[in-house]
PDB file of C-alpha atoms in Angstrom:
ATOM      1  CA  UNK A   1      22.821 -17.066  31.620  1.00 60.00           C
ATOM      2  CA  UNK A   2      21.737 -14.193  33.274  1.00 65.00           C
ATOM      3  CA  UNK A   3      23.228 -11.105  35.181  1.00 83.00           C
ATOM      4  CA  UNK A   4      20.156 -10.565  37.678  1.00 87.00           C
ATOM      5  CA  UNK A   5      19.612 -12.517  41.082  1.00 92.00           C
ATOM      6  CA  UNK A   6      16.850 -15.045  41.305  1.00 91.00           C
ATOM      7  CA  UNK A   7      15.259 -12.576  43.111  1.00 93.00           C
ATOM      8  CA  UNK A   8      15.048  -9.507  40.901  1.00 94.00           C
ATOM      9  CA  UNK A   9      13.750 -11.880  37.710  1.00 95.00           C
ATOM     10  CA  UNK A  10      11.145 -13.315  40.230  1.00 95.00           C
ATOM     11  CA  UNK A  11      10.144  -9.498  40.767  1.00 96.00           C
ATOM     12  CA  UNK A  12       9.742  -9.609  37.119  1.00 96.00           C
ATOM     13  CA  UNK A  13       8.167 -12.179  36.908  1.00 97.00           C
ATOM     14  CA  UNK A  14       5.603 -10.830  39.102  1.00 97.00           C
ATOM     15  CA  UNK A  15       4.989  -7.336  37.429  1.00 98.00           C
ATOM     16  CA  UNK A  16       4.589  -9.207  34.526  1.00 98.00           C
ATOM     17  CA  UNK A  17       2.405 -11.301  35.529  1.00 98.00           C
ATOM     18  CA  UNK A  18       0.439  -7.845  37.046  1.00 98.00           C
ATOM     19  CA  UNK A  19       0.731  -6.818  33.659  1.00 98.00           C
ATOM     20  CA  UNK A  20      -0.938  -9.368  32.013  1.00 98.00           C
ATOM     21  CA  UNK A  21      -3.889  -9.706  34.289  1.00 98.00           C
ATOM     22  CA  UNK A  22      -4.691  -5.681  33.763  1.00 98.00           C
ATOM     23  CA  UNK A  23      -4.804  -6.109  30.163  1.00 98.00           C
ATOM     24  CA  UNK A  24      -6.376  -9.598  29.810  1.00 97.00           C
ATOM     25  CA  UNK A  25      -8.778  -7.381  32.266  1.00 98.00           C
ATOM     26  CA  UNK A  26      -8.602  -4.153  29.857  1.00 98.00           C
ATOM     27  CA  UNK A  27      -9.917  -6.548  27.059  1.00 97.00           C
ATOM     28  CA  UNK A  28     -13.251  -8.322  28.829  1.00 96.00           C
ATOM     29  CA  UNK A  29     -14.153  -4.449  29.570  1.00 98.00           C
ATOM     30  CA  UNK A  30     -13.832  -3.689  25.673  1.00 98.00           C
ATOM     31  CA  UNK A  31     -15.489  -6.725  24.586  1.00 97.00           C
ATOM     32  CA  UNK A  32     -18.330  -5.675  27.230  1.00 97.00           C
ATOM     33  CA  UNK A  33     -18.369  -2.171  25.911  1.00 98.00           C
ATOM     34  CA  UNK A  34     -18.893  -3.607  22.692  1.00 97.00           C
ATOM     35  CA  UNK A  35     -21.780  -5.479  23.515  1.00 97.00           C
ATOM     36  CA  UNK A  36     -23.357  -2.911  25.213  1.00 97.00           C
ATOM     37  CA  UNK A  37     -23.326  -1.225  21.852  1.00 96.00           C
ATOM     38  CA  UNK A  38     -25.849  -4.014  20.126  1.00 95.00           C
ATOM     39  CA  UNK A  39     -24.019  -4.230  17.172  1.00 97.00           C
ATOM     40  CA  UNK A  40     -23.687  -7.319  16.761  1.00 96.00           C
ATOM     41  CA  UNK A  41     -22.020  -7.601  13.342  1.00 97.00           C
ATOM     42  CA  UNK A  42     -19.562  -5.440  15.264  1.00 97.00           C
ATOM     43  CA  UNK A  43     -18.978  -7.415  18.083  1.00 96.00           C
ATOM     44  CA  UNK A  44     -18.713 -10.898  16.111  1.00 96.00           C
ATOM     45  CA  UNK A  45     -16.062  -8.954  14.227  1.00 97.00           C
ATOM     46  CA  UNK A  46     -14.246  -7.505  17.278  1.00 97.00           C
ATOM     47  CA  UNK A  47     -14.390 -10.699  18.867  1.00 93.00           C
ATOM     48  CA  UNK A  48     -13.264 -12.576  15.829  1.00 91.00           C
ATOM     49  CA  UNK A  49      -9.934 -10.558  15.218  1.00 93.00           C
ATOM     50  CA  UNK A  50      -8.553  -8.304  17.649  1.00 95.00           C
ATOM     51  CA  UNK A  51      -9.807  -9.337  20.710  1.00 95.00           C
ATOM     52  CA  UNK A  52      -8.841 -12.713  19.837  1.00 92.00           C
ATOM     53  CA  UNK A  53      -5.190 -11.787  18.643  1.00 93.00           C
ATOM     54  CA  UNK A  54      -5.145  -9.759  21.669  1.00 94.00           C
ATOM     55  CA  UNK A  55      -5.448 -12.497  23.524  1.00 93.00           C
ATOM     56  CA  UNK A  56      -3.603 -14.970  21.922  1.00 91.00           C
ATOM     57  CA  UNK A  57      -0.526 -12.644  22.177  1.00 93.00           C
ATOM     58  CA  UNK A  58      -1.292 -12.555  26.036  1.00 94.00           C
ATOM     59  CA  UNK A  59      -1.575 -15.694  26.912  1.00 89.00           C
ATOM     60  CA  UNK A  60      -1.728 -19.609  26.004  1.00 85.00           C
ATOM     61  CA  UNK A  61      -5.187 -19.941  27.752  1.00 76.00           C
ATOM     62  CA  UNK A  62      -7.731 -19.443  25.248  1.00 67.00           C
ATOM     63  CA  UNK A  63     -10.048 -20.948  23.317  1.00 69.00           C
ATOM     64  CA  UNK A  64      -8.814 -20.201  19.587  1.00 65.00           C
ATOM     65  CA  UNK A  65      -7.621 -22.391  17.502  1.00 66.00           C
ATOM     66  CA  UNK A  66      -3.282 -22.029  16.641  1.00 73.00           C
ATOM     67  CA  UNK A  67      -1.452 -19.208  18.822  1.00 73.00           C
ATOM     68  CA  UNK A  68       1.140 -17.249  18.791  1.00 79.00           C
ATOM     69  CA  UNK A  69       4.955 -17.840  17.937  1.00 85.00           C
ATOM     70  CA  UNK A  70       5.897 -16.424  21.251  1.00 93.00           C
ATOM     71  CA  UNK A  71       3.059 -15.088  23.874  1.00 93.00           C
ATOM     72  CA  UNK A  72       3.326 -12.639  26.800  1.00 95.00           C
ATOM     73  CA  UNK A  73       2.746 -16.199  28.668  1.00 95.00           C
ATOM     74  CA  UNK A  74       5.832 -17.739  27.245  1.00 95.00           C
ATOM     75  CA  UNK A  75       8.516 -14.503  28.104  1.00 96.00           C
ATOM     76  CA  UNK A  76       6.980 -15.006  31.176  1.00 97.00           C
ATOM     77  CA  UNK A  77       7.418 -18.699  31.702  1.00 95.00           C
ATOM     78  CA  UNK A  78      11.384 -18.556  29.649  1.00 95.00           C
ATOM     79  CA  UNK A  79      12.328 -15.568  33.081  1.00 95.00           C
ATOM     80  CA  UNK A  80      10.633 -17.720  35.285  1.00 94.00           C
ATOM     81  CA  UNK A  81      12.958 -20.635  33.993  1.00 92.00           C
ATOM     82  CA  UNK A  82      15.611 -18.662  34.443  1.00 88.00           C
ATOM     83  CA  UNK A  83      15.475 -17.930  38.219  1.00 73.00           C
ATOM     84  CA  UNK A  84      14.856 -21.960  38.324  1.00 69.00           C
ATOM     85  CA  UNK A  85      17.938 -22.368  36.244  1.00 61.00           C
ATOM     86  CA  UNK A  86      19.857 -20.037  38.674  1.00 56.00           C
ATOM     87  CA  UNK A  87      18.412 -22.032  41.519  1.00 56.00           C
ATOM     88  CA  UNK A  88      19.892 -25.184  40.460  1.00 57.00           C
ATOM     89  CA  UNK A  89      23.232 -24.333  39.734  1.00 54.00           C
ATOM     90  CA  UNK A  90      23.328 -23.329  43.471  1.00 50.00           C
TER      91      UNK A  90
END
């Protein structure tokens, strides 16, 4: 149960959203920063840890195997359920 109108946790829902984007954004620029660098040991690295943890705590779209116990995606989706919640018991 929740103390906020449907409306303010869909205005949530949408910064965070916003959010997301900008740093799923913020990290393609790094990992393109990084391979302008030719390193590739460096990269592979990058690419193999934090980017991809990153990532995985962003969002459920990826490519990685496993995820994470609770993604940026998934607070998302849980307010978003709640102004559907809210909806129905109207």
């Amino acid at each position: 149960m929740t103390t906020q109108t449907p409306e303010k946790l869909q205005e949530i829902v949408d910064e965070l959203r916003e959010i997301q984007a900008q740093m799923l954004e913020s990290l393609e620029q790094a990992k393109s920063l990084i391979e302008q660098s030719g390193l590739d040991i460096t990269r592979q690295r990058a690419e193999a840890y934090w980017l991809a943890h990153a990532r995985i705590a962003l969002t459920n779209d990826h490519g990685y195997l496993g995820g994470s116990m609770c993604s940026m995606e998934d607070t998302i989706e849980e307010i978003a359920g709640a102004t559907e919640d809210d909806d129905e018991d109207d």
